[in-house]
Each structure stands twice: as structure tokens, then as C-alpha cells.
Coordinates of C-alpha atoms and ligand atoms in Angstrom, one line a residue:
M192 CA 5.7 -2.0 -3.6
T193 CA 7.6 0.9 -1.9
V194 CA 6.8 4.5 -3.9
A195 CA 10.2 6.0 -2.2
K196 CA 13.8 5.0 -1.9
A197 CA 14.3 1.5 -0.4
E198 CA 16.2 2.1 2.4
T199 CA 17.1 -0.5 5.5
A200 CA 14.1 -1.4 7.1
A201 CA 13.6 -0.9 10.9
P202 CA 15.2 -3.9 13.3
C203 CA 12.6 -6.7 14.8
T204 CA 12.8 -10.3 15.1
L205 CA 10.9 -12.4 12.5
F206 CA 9.6 -15.5 13.5
L207 CA 9.0 -17.8 10.8
F208 CA 6.3 -20.8 12.0
G209 CA 6.8 -23.9 10.2
A210 CA 10.7 -23.1 10.1
N211 CA 11.2 -26.8 8.6
G212 CA 8.8 -27.0 6.4
D213 CA 9.7 -25.9 2.2
L214 CA 8.5 -22.9 1.6
V215 CA 11.3 -21.4 4.4
K216 CA 13.8 -23.1 2.8
R217 CA 13.2 -22.4 -1.3
L218 CA 11.9 -19.3 -0.6
L219 CA 11.7 -17.4 2.7
M220 CA 15.3 -17.7 3.4
P221 CA 16.8 -17.1 -0.4
A222 CA 14.7 -13.8 0.3
L223 CA 16.0 -13.0 3.5
F224 CA 19.3 -14.0 1.9
N225 CA 19.1 -11.6 -1.2
L226 CA 17.8 -8.6 1.0
Q227 CA 21.1 -9.0 3.0
R228 CA 22.4 -8.4 -0.1
D229 CA 20.9 -5.5 -1.0
G230 CA 22.0 -4.0 2.4
L231 CA 17.8 -3.4 3.6
L232 CA 17.8 -5.8 6.8
D233 CA 19.3 -4.3 9.6
P234 CA 22.0 -5.7 11.5
R235 CA 20.1 -6.4 15.0
M236 CA 17.4 -8.2 12.8
R237 CA 17.1 -11.9 14.1
I238 CA 15.5 -14.5 12.3
V239 CA 14.0 -17.5 14.8
G240 CA 12.6 -20.6 13.1
V241 CA 9.9 -22.1 14.9
D242 CA 8.9 -25.9 14.9
H243 CA 8.0 -28.7 16.8
N244 CA 10.6 -30.8 15.9
P245 CA 13.6 -30.5 18.2
S246 CA 16.8 -28.6 16.9
T247 CA 19.4 -26.0 17.5
D248 CA 20.4 -22.8 16.0
R249 CA 23.5 -24.8 14.4
E250 CA 21.0 -27.4 12.6
F251 CA 18.7 -25.6 11.8
A252 CA 21.1 -23.2 9.5
A253 CA 23.1 -25.8 8.4
R254 CA 20.2 -27.0 7.2
L255 CA 19.3 -24.6 5.7
E256 CA 22.7 -23.7 3.8
A257 CA 22.6 -27.2 2.4
F258 CA 19.7 -26.4 0.8
M259 CA 20.8 -23.1 -0.4
R260 CA 24.5 -24.9 -2.1
E261 CA 22.1 -28.0 -4.0
R262 CA 19.6 -25.1 -4.8
D263 CA 22.6 -23.4 -6.4
Q264 CA 23.1 -26.2 -8.6
G265 CA 19.8 -26.6 -9.8
N266 CA 17.6 -23.5 -11.8
E267 CA 15.4 -21.7 -9.8
G268 CA 16.6 -18.6 -10.7
T269 CA 17.5 -17.6 -7.4
R270 CA 21.7 -18.8 -8.1
C271 CA 22.9 -16.6 -5.3
F272 CA 25.2 -18.5 -2.7
D273 CA 28.3 -16.4 -1.3
E274 CA 30.1 -17.9 1.1
K275 CA 31.0 -14.9 3.1
R276 CA 27.3 -13.3 2.7
W277 CA 25.7 -16.3 4.0
G278 CA 28.2 -16.1 7.2
R279 CA 26.8 -13.0 7.8
L280 CA 23.2 -14.0 7.8
V281 CA 24.1 -17.0 10.0
K282 CA 24.9 -15.1 13.2
R283 CA 21.1 -13.8 12.9
I284 CA 19.5 -17.2 12.2
H285 CA 18.1 -19.3 15.7
Y286 CA 16.3 -22.4 16.4
L287 CA 13.3 -22.4 19.1
T288 CA 11.5 -26.2 19.3
G289 CA 7.9 -25.7 20.1
D290 CA 4.4 -26.7 19.9
F291 CA 2.2 -24.4 17.1
L292 CA -0.9 -25.5 19.9
A293 CA 0.7 -24.9 23.5
S294 CA 1.2 -21.9 25.7
T295 CA 4.8 -22.6 26.3
T296 CA 5.9 -21.9 22.8
Y297 CA 4.4 -18.7 23.3
Q298 CA 5.9 -18.1 26.5
D299 CA 9.4 -18.8 25.6
I300 CA 8.5 -16.1 22.2
A301 CA 8.2 -13.2 24.5
Q302 CA 10.8 -14.6 26.6
R303 CA 12.7 -13.9 23.2
I304 CA 11.6 -10.8 22.0
G305 CA 12.7 -9.5 25.7
K306 CA 15.6 -10.2 26.1
S307 CA 16.2 -8.8 22.2
G308 CA 15.7 -5.3 23.5
I309 CA 13.9 -4.4 20.5
G310 CA 10.4 -4.7 20.3
N311 CA 9.4 -5.4 16.9
A312 CA 8.1 -8.4 15.9
I313 CA 7.1 -10.2 12.6
F314 CA 4.8 -14.0 12.7
Y315 CA 5.0 -15.4 9.6
L316 CA 2.5 -18.7 9.8
A317 CA 4.3 -20.6 7.0
T318 CA 2.7 -23.4 8.6
A319 CA -0.4 -26.1 7.3
P320 CA -3.2 -23.6 7.2
R321 CA -5.7 -26.0 10.0
F322 CA -2.8 -23.7 12.8
F323 CA -3.7 -20.0 11.2
A324 CA -6.9 -19.4 13.4
E325 CA -4.9 -21.4 16.7
V326 CA -1.6 -19.6 16.5
A327 CA -3.3 -16.1 16.0
R328 CA -5.0 -16.7 19.2
Q329 CA -2.5 -18.2 21.4
L330 CA -0.4 -14.9 19.5
G331 CA -3.2 -12.6 21.2
S332 CA -3.4 -15.0 24.5
A333 CA -0.2 -14.1 25.1
G334 CA -0.6 -10.3 24.3
L335 CA 2.2 -10.7 21.7
L336 CA 0.1 -8.8 19.2
D337 CA -0.4 -5.6 22.1
E338 CA 1.4 -3.2 19.8
S339 CA 3.0 -0.8 22.8
N340 CA 6.7 -1.4 22.9
G341 CA 6.6 -2.1 18.6
F342 CA 5.1 -2.9 15.3
R343 CA 3.5 -6.7 16.0
R344 CA 2.7 -8.0 12.3
V345 CA 1.7 -11.6 11.6
V346 CA 2.3 -12.7 7.8
V347 CA -0.8 -15.3 6.9
E348 CA 0.2 -17.6 4.0
K349 CA -1.8 -19.2 1.2
P350 CA -4.6 -21.4 1.5
F351 CA -6.9 -18.3 1.9
G352 CA -9.5 -20.7 3.0
S353 CA -11.3 -22.9 1.2
D354 CA -14.2 -21.3 0.7
L355 CA -16.5 -18.1 1.5
A356 CA -17.7 -19.4 5.0
S357 CA -14.1 -20.9 5.5
A358 CA -12.9 -17.6 5.0
E359 CA -14.6 -15.5 6.3
A360 CA -14.0 -17.2 9.8
L361 CA -10.5 -17.5 9.5
N362 CA -10.3 -13.8 8.9
A363 CA -13.4 -13.6 11.8
S364 CA -10.3 -15.2 14.3
L365 CA -7.4 -12.9 13.0
L366 CA -9.4 -9.9 13.6
N367 CA -10.5 -11.1 16.4
V368 CA -6.7 -10.8 18.4
M369 CA -5.5 -7.9 16.3
N370 CA -6.2 -5.2 13.8
E371 CA -6.2 -4.9 9.9
K372 CA -3.0 -3.1 9.9
Q373 CA -1.3 -5.8 11.9
I374 CA -2.6 -8.2 9.2
Y375 CA -0.6 -9.3 5.9
R376 CA -2.2 -12.0 3.9
I377 CA 0.1 -13.4 1.1
D378 CA -0.7 -13.9 -2.6
H379 CA 3.1 -14.5 -4.1
Y380 CA 1.9 -13.5 -7.4
L381 CA 1.9 -9.9 -5.9
G382 CA 5.3 -10.2 -5.3
K383 CA 6.5 -10.7 -9.2
E384 CA 7.3 -8.0 -11.3
T385 CA 6.0 -8.2 -14.0
V386 CA 2.4 -8.4 -12.1
Q387 CA 3.1 -5.0 -10.1
N388 CA 4.3 -3.8 -13.8
I389 CA 0.8 -3.6 -15.2
L390 CA -0.3 -1.6 -12.4
V391 CA 2.1 1.2 -13.3
S392 CA 2.0 0.4 -17.1
R393 CA -1.9 1.0 -16.6
F394 CA -1.5 4.4 -15.0
S395 CA 1.5 6.1 -16.7
N396 CA 1.3 5.4 -19.8
G397 CA -1.8 7.6 -21.1
L398 CA -2.1 6.0 -24.1
F399 CA -3.8 3.3 -22.3
E400 CA -6.6 4.8 -20.2
A401 CA -8.0 5.7 -24.0
F402 CA -8.8 1.9 -25.3
W403 CA -9.1 0.3 -21.9
N404 CA -12.9 -0.4 -21.6
N405 CA -15.9 -2.4 -23.2
H406 CA -15.9 0.5 -26.2
Y407 CA -12.2 -0.9 -27.4
I408 CA -11.8 -4.5 -26.1
D409 CA -14.0 -7.8 -26.8
H410 CA -12.6 -9.4 -24.4
V411 CA -10.0 -10.2 -21.6
Q412 CA -8.3 -13.8 -21.1
I413 CA -6.0 -14.4 -18.6
T414 CA -3.9 -17.9 -18.2
A415 CA -2.0 -20.0 -16.5
A416 CA -0.6 -22.8 -17.8
E417 CA 1.6 -25.4 -15.9
T418 CA 4.2 -28.4 -17.4
V419 CA 4.7 -29.7 -13.8
G420 CA 2.2 -32.1 -12.3
V421 CA 0.9 -31.9 -8.9
E422 CA 4.4 -33.8 -7.7
S423 CA 4.6 -34.7 -3.9
R424 CA 1.1 -32.3 -2.9
G425 CA -1.2 -34.9 -3.7
G426 CA -2.1 -35.2 -0.3
F427 CA -3.2 -31.9 -0.4
Y428 CA -4.1 -31.4 -4.1
D429 CA -7.0 -33.5 -4.1
H430 CA -8.7 -31.7 -1.4
T431 CA -8.3 -28.9 -3.6
G432 CA -8.3 -28.6 -6.9
A433 CA -7.5 -26.3 -9.4
L434 CA -10.1 -23.3 -8.6
R435 CA -9.4 -23.1 -5.1
D436 CA -5.8 -23.6 -5.7
M437 CA -5.1 -20.7 -8.3
V438 CA -8.7 -18.4 -9.3
P439 CA -9.6 -17.1 -6.4
N440 CA -6.0 -15.8 -5.5
H441 CA -3.8 -15.0 -8.2
L442 CA -5.7 -15.1 -10.9
F443 CA -8.5 -12.8 -9.7
Q444 CA -5.3 -11.3 -8.9
L445 CA -4.4 -10.4 -12.3
L446 CA -7.8 -9.7 -13.5
A447 CA -8.3 -7.1 -10.6
M448 CA -4.9 -5.6 -11.9
V449 CA -6.2 -5.2 -15.6
A450 CA -9.8 -4.1 -14.6
M451 CA -9.3 -1.9 -11.0
E452 CA -10.0 1.6 -11.9
P453 CA -7.1 4.2 -11.3
P454 CA -6.4 4.5 -7.3
A455 CA -6.1 7.7 -6.2
A456 CA -2.6 6.9 -4.8
F457 CA 0.2 3.9 -4.9
G458 CA -1.1 4.0 -1.3
A459 CA -2.5 0.3 0.5
D460 CA -5.7 1.3 0.9
A461 CA -6.5 3.6 -2.3
V462 CA -4.9 0.3 -4.4
R463 CA -6.7 -2.3 -1.8
S464 CA -10.1 -0.4 -2.5
E465 CA -10.0 -0.4 -6.2
K466 CA -9.4 -4.5 -6.1
A467 CA -12.2 -5.0 -3.7
K468 CA -14.5 -2.9 -5.9
V469 CA -13.6 -4.8 -9.0
I470 CA -13.5 -8.5 -7.5
G471 CA -17.0 -7.3 -5.8
A472 CA -18.4 -6.5 -9.5
I473 CA -17.9 -10.2 -10.7
R474 CA -21.7 -11.3 -11.8
P475 CA -22.9 -13.9 -9.4
W476 CA -23.4 -16.7 -11.3
S477 CA -26.4 -19.1 -11.0
K478 CA -26.5 -22.6 -10.0
A479 CA -27.2 -23.5 -13.9
M480 CA -24.9 -20.4 -15.3
A481 CA -22.2 -21.7 -13.2
L482 CA -22.3 -25.0 -14.6
K483 CA -22.4 -23.5 -18.3
N484 CA -20.0 -21.5 -18.1
S485 CA -17.0 -23.8 -16.3
V486 CA -15.1 -26.4 -17.7
R487 CA -13.2 -28.9 -15.2
G488 CA -10.5 -30.9 -16.7
Q489 CA -8.0 -33.7 -15.0
Y490 CA -5.1 -35.0 -17.1
T491 CA -4.8 -38.8 -18.0
A492 CA -1.1 -40.4 -18.8
G493 CA 0.4 -38.7 -21.7
K494 CA 4.1 -37.6 -22.8
Q495 CA 6.1 -34.5 -22.7
G496 CA 8.4 -34.3 -25.6
R497 CA 10.0 -38.0 -25.3
K498 CA 8.7 -38.1 -21.0
K499 CA 6.1 -40.4 -20.0
L500 CA 3.4 -39.1 -17.4
P501 CA 1.6 -40.7 -15.2
G502 CA -2.1 -39.4 -15.1
Y503 CA -3.8 -37.4 -12.4
R504 CA -5.1 -40.6 -10.7
E505 CA -1.9 -42.7 -10.4
E506 CA 0.2 -39.9 -8.7
P507 CA 1.1 -40.3 -5.2
R508 CA -1.6 -40.0 -2.4
V509 CA -4.3 -38.7 -4.8
D510 CA -7.4 -41.1 -4.9
R511 CA -7.8 -43.7 -7.4
H512 CA -11.8 -42.2 -8.4
S513 CA -10.5 -38.8 -7.4
Q514 CA -13.2 -36.2 -9.5
T515 CA -10.6 -33.5 -8.4
E516 CA -9.9 -30.9 -11.3
T517 CA -6.0 -29.9 -12.4
Y518 CA -7.7 -27.5 -15.1
V519 CA -10.5 -25.7 -15.0
A520 CA -11.8 -23.1 -17.5
L521 CA -14.1 -20.4 -16.6
K522 CA -15.9 -17.5 -18.5
V523 CA -17.0 -14.4 -15.8
M524 CA -18.4 -11.0 -16.3
I525 CA -17.5 -8.0 -14.8
D526 CA -20.9 -5.7 -13.9
N527 CA -19.3 -2.4 -14.0
W528 CA -19.4 0.8 -16.4
R529 CA -15.7 0.0 -17.7
W530 CA -16.5 -4.0 -18.3
V531 CA -20.4 -4.5 -18.4
G532 CA -20.5 -6.6 -21.8
V533 CA -17.0 -8.5 -22.1
P534 CA -16.2 -11.5 -20.7
F535 CA -12.9 -12.4 -19.0
Y536 CA -11.9 -16.2 -19.5
L537 CA -9.6 -17.4 -17.2
R538 CA -7.6 -21.0 -17.6
T539 CA -5.4 -22.6 -15.5
G540 CA -4.2 -26.2 -15.4
K541 CA -1.1 -28.6 -14.4
R542 CA 0.9 -31.0 -17.1
M543 CA 0.0 -28.5 -19.5
S544 CA 2.3 -28.0 -23.5
V545 CA 4.3 -25.5 -21.6
R546 CA 4.6 -23.1 -18.3
D547 CA 3.1 -19.9 -19.5
T548 CA 1.3 -17.1 -17.3
E549 CA -0.2 -14.3 -19.3
I550 CA -3.4 -12.1 -19.7
A551 CA -4.4 -11.5 -23.6
I552 CA -6.3 -8.5 -24.3
C553 CA -8.4 -9.1 -27.7
F554 CA -9.4 -5.4 -29.4
K555 CA -12.6 -5.3 -31.0
P556 CA -11.7 -5.6 -34.9
A557 CA -11.6 -2.8 -37.3
P558 CA -14.6 -3.0 -40.2
Y559 CA -13.8 -5.3 -43.1
A560 CA -15.9 -2.6 -45.8
Q561 CA -12.5 -1.1 -47.1
F562 CA -10.8 -4.5 -47.8
R563 CA -13.6 -6.1 -49.1
D564 CA -12.8 -5.8 -52.9
S565 CA -9.4 -6.6 -52.6
D566 CA -7.8 -10.8 -52.0
A567 CA -7.2 -9.3 -48.1
E568 CA -8.9 -11.3 -45.1
R569 CA -10.7 -10.3 -42.8
P570 CA -8.4 -8.4 -40.4
K571 CA -7.4 -10.4 -37.4
P572 CA -8.2 -8.3 -33.9
N573 CA -5.3 -7.1 -31.9
Y574 CA -3.9 -8.6 -29.5
L575 CA -2.2 -7.0 -26.2
K576 CA -0.4 -9.6 -24.9
I577 CA 1.0 -9.2 -21.0
Q578 CA 4.0 -11.8 -20.1
I579 CA 4.2 -12.5 -16.8
Q580 CA 6.7 -15.5 -16.9
P581 CA 9.0 -17.2 -18.9
N582 CA 9.7 -14.3 -21.6
E583 CA 8.7 -11.6 -19.1
G584 CA 7.1 -8.7 -20.9
M585 CA 4.5 -7.3 -23.3
W586 CA 3.5 -7.5 -26.5
F587 CA 1.4 -5.9 -29.2
D588 CA -0.5 -7.6 -32.3
L589 CA -1.0 -5.3 -35.1
Q590 CA -2.0 -5.8 -39.0
A591 CA 0.9 -4.8 -41.4
K592 CA 0.7 -5.1 -45.3
R593 CA 2.9 -7.6 -46.4
P594 CA 5.6 -6.5 -49.1
G595 CA 4.4 -6.9 -52.5
P596 CA 2.2 -6.0 -55.1
T597 CA -1.0 -7.8 -53.6
L598 CA -3.1 -5.9 -50.9
A599 CA -2.3 -8.6 -48.1
M600 CA -1.9 -8.3 -44.7
E601 CA 0.5 -10.2 -41.8
T602 CA 0.3 -9.9 -37.9
V603 CA 3.4 -8.7 -36.1
E604 CA 5.1 -7.8 -33.2
L605 CA 5.7 -4.7 -31.2
G606 CA 7.3 -6.0 -28.1
F607 CA 8.9 -5.2 -24.7
A608 CA 11.1 -8.4 -23.4
Y609 CA 12.6 -7.1 -19.6
K610 CA 15.9 -9.0 -20.6
D611 CA 16.2 -6.5 -23.1
F612 CA 16.1 -2.9 -20.7
F613 CA 16.4 -3.8 -17.4
K614 CA 18.9 -5.9 -15.6
M615 CA 16.9 -8.4 -13.2
R616 CA 19.1 -10.0 -10.4
P617 CA 18.1 -13.4 -9.4
S618 CA 15.2 -13.3 -7.0
T619 CA 12.1 -15.6 -5.6
G620 CA 9.6 -13.2 -5.9
Y621 CA 9.7 -13.2 -1.8
E622 CA 11.9 -10.2 -1.7
T623 CA 9.5 -7.5 -2.2
L624 CA 6.8 -8.6 0.4
I625 CA 8.8 -9.7 2.8
Y626 CA 10.6 -6.4 3.0
D627 CA 6.9 -4.7 2.5
C628 CA 6.3 -5.9 5.6
L629 CA 9.3 -5.2 7.4
T630 CA 8.4 -1.9 6.1
G631 CA 4.8 -1.4 7.0
D632 CA 3.6 -1.1 3.7
Q633 CA 0.1 -3.2 3.1
T634 CA -0.1 -2.2 -0.7
L635 CA 0.8 -5.9 -1.9
F636 CA -1.1 -7.8 0.6
Q637 CA -4.7 -8.9 0.8
R638 CA -7.5 -7.1 2.8
A639 CA -10.4 -9.1 4.4
D640 CA -12.7 -7.8 1.8
N641 CA -10.8 -8.8 -1.4
I642 CA -10.1 -11.9 0.2
E643 CA -13.8 -12.8 1.0
N644 CA -14.9 -11.3 -2.2
G645 CA -12.9 -13.3 -4.0
W646 CA -14.2 -16.6 -2.9
R647 CA -18.1 -15.3 -3.3
A648 CA -17.0 -14.9 -7.3
V649 CA -15.4 -18.5 -7.0
Q650 CA -18.4 -20.2 -4.2
P651 CA -21.2 -20.2 -7.1
F652 CA -18.7 -22.6 -9.1
L653 CA -18.1 -24.5 -5.8
D654 CA -21.7 -25.2 -5.3
A655 CA -22.9 -26.3 -8.5
W656 CA -19.6 -28.9 -8.5
Q657 CA -20.7 -30.1 -5.8
H658 CA -23.6 -32.7 -7.4
E659 CA -23.3 -32.0 -11.1
G660 CA -20.8 -31.8 -13.4
E661 CA -17.9 -33.9 -14.6
V662 CA -14.2 -33.8 -14.8
Q663 CA -13.2 -33.9 -18.4
P664 CA -9.8 -36.2 -19.6
Y665 CA -7.1 -34.1 -20.9
A666 CA -4.0 -36.2 -21.6
A667 CA -0.8 -34.9 -19.6
G668 CA 1.4 -31.9 -22.0
D669 CA -2.3 -31.4 -23.9
D670 CA -3.2 -28.0 -23.3
G671 CA -6.6 -29.1 -21.5
P672 CA -9.9 -30.8 -22.8
A673 CA -11.6 -30.2 -25.7
A674 CA -14.7 -28.7 -23.8
A675 CA -12.3 -25.3 -22.7
D676 CA -12.8 -25.2 -26.7
E677 CA -16.1 -25.3 -27.0
L678 CA -16.7 -22.4 -24.0
L679 CA -14.8 -19.8 -26.2
A680 CA -16.3 -21.0 -29.8
R681 CA -19.8 -20.7 -28.0
D682 CA -19.4 -17.4 -27.9
H683 CA -17.6 -17.1 -31.7
R684 CA -13.9 -16.7 -30.0
A685 CA -11.1 -18.9 -29.1
W686 CA -7.7 -19.0 -26.7
H687 CA -5.2 -17.3 -27.5
P688 CA -2.4 -20.3 -28.3
I689 CA -0.4 -20.8 -25.4
G690 CA 3.6 -20.4 -25.4
Ligands
BG6_787 C1 0.8 -21.9 -5.7 C2 0.1 -23.1 -5.7 O1 0.0 -20.7 -5.2 O2 1.1 -21.3 -7.2 C3 0.9 -24.4 -7.3 O3 -0.5 -24.1 -5.0 C4 0.7 -23.4 -8.6 O4 -0.2 -25.6 -7.2 C5 2.1 -22.5 -7.9 O5 1.8 -24.7 -8.9 C6 2.2 -21.6 -8.7 O6 3.0 -20.4 -8.9 P1 4.1 -19.7 -9.9 O7 4.9 -18.7 -9.1 O8 5.5 -20.7 -10.4 O9 3.4 -19.1 -11.0

């Protein structure tokens, strides 16, 4: 998130480890294409795909092109393909056949850097997570992380660890061969305009700060509902589950944006220190409290409209008796001066009724006394809804008098929809993140302590679920198990409707 004018980034070689994987073709290459469209890539920049399958520059580029063309027919929001522009990008694209575990691969990389005459290099680890530490070690042993001839940066994709211990171990391995300033830990939610906007809206409108605390806010709900199931990722997902997949990373990033203190500046250290502080202030539940404050769900066969959907256990590469959660709802408390006493309810699930990622901030209700003698119902609480996707925008629920002779109230909305104010160019969300890495801005990347604090806060749930509690069924196409409603009903609250 550059605070100055976006200018062409310095030249470098971008090595994409895991070049034949989904991420490169679905997101990284379209993002690079868009960055070139916007004139943000230096003409000398090179992109080198690295993977073990033997291939040539030409074949690699042809596969990417075929995918980009096919994608344009679809509906993924990046309709951007343009023959002429692709022609310019393709000249930069190269391929290096190499085993991630073999030292010869890294000698070849060193040779490519030497020949290019440009010392700057970025190593993007879009590989399976089991390779992260080893690739970093090999880069270090080959001297490729030495910055005397230009910058050397390493981008690490998600998942970053699978619990607190593994995340700490991965951080230690990375920091053994490079320093924190060289590490770019990705959370793609931070590439979303609507997520970055939370910071800007909160801290550029004096109005918000006045009521952004436990005097006026009753509770906060963070929802990431998806309609997709586990698709072809059953093998990965069955060992991961909704908690690990979405909470310590994406949902905690949203929570941090809402709950953090104002940073002293929009710089990487100031922003990330505030985030680390607020995530670190999440109350560590005891085992009993973690069980009480969490609900796990798993989708069974159901329907979306007329379409019949299989249950999770019928999905490919999923254990027929799996206890993995595809839905999770949690209550967390932040023990600091601003938020003490304000519950944050988080929920995320696959195969829900609609796609909806939103933050609903519920304000304390107005007193009823003045309406007591009228027929009016108790005033409903005001909600500020920050809609991350789709229908990006912000809406505020207000109570207004319904026209007529009697005193009656109705909820109305003040709203701002992105599409009404801004012309949004097609993008994947990775453009900003790649550009920031090219220009050395770490604001939107996770620092080691951000990651570890996130895992520290979810670890009590992982521990508690190991031997106790069960996944609750919900039908595909529904909004999660009944127990999730009870989690809030117990506190005399209810989920804000999805969609
Ligand atoms: C990924 C998860 O990190 O985020 C997926 O692994 C999930 O399971 C995805 O579907 C959601 O991202 P988005 O941008 O579609 O909300």
C-alpha cells in the first residue's frame, strides 16, 4: 500500500517456485499482467518459473497464455487478456527446470542472476508448505540471500505453519538465513481494497474514533461465508479444517484492522506493531472455555437452489469418517482498555447459502424510556456493516420514523458502494502485494510476531478439540449448525443475517 505516487518499480528477477501450480497461473501471472498494463514493471524485469517438471520457456509461457485466455471466458474478475500486452509480457517469461531439494537448482539460479546483470531478486515460494524451510535453507547456503549486490526478498505463501509450534519453527528457519526485512509473509486478504480501506476509513474520519470503543460498541461479528465446497483440495483440507485455513490469518487480519490502535504512521513497523499488540491481547481461553466458546460444523449433503450438493465426507480425497470442520464459529475477547467486555464473534464456513465476507459492528441500543408509552417497538441496535466482498462497501443501519400518524420505527440504511464512487479495474488482489514486494514495502505482509500471536490465540481451540467436542452437521446450502446460533443466544445476541 504505497503512500506516495505509484512509480515503476526497480528492476529485478522474480523467481516463482512452484511455477506449474495453481497460484501462479490463476493469480500471480494475471496480477503481473495487470502491473505491466499499469506501467509499474521495469522493462528489464524478468520472471523465471522454477519447478521440477522439465519444460522450456516457450512451453511454460504457452501454458500460461492458454490459461489466461480460458480464464477470460470465465467469471473470475480479471477479464484482461490482450494479445499485444501479453506479447510484451511473454518476452520476460522464462523457465528453469529444477528440483527444490537439489543444490544444483540454486547454482543455476545464481548463474541466471549473474547473467542478467541485475542484482535484485525475489524468490516467491508458491510451493507446497513442506518446501518453505528447505528452499530458504538452500537459498541461504547458495549465498543467494546476500544483499551486497542488490535486494534479496523471499515471499512465503500460506499456510504458515499448522499450529503455534510449527509456525515458530518455520520463523526460526527463515530467520536463520535472512533477516525480517527480507521476509514477505503473504495473507491475500491484505491485498483486498476493502480490507485496506478499513484502516483508511477508521483513521481518516474523525467521527469514527469518537465511538470506536467499549462505551458504544456492544459486540463485533466477523463473517466469511463461502458457497464453494472443498473442490479438488480435499487432501489438503482434511488435514487443515476451517479454523487453521481461515482464522489465524484472514479473520484475524480483519479483526486487527477493526480493533488495532491508530499507528503512528502508515509505515510497515508502526502498522504491524499495532496489529501484533491487538492480536496478542486476545484472551487465551482455558480448555473448558475454548470448548464453550467454539462451534465446529461439517456440511452434509444439501442443495443450492435446485443443485444437489454432496456432503463433505463424499468429496474426493476426504476420509469417509472425517471429523474435520468445514465451519467454525468462535467467541473471542480482547483484553485491552478499548475492548474489554466487547465480544468478537467470528464465523467462517464452506458451502453456505451465499458468499459474504463482512464485519458487522453492533452498537449499544438507545434507551427505551422515551418510547415506552408509544406503540413503537424497542429501537433496534445500529449496525455498521463493512462489506469486504462481494458488493464492496459500507452500510450503516439507522432507526427512522415510518411516515404516518403513529410513532413507529423502521430500520433504514445509509450506504456507500464502491461501484457507485470508484471505477475499479479488474484485479486479482495480488497486484498491490507483488508491487509492494518489488518496492520493499512490508506494511501489508505479516511480521513474525503477527503470525505467532495469531496461532497463540487459536492454539487453545486446537488443543481443546483434540479429544473433546464433535463436529455438528449442517446441510450444504445452509448457514451453519444450530449450535452456532446458540453460541450467541447464550449472550442474548444473534448473528447478523448473511448476504
Ligand atoms: C484461502 C483458503 O486462503 O482463502 C481457501 O485456503 C478460501 O479455503 C480462500 O476459500 C478464501 O479467499 P477469498 O479471497 O475467496 O475470500
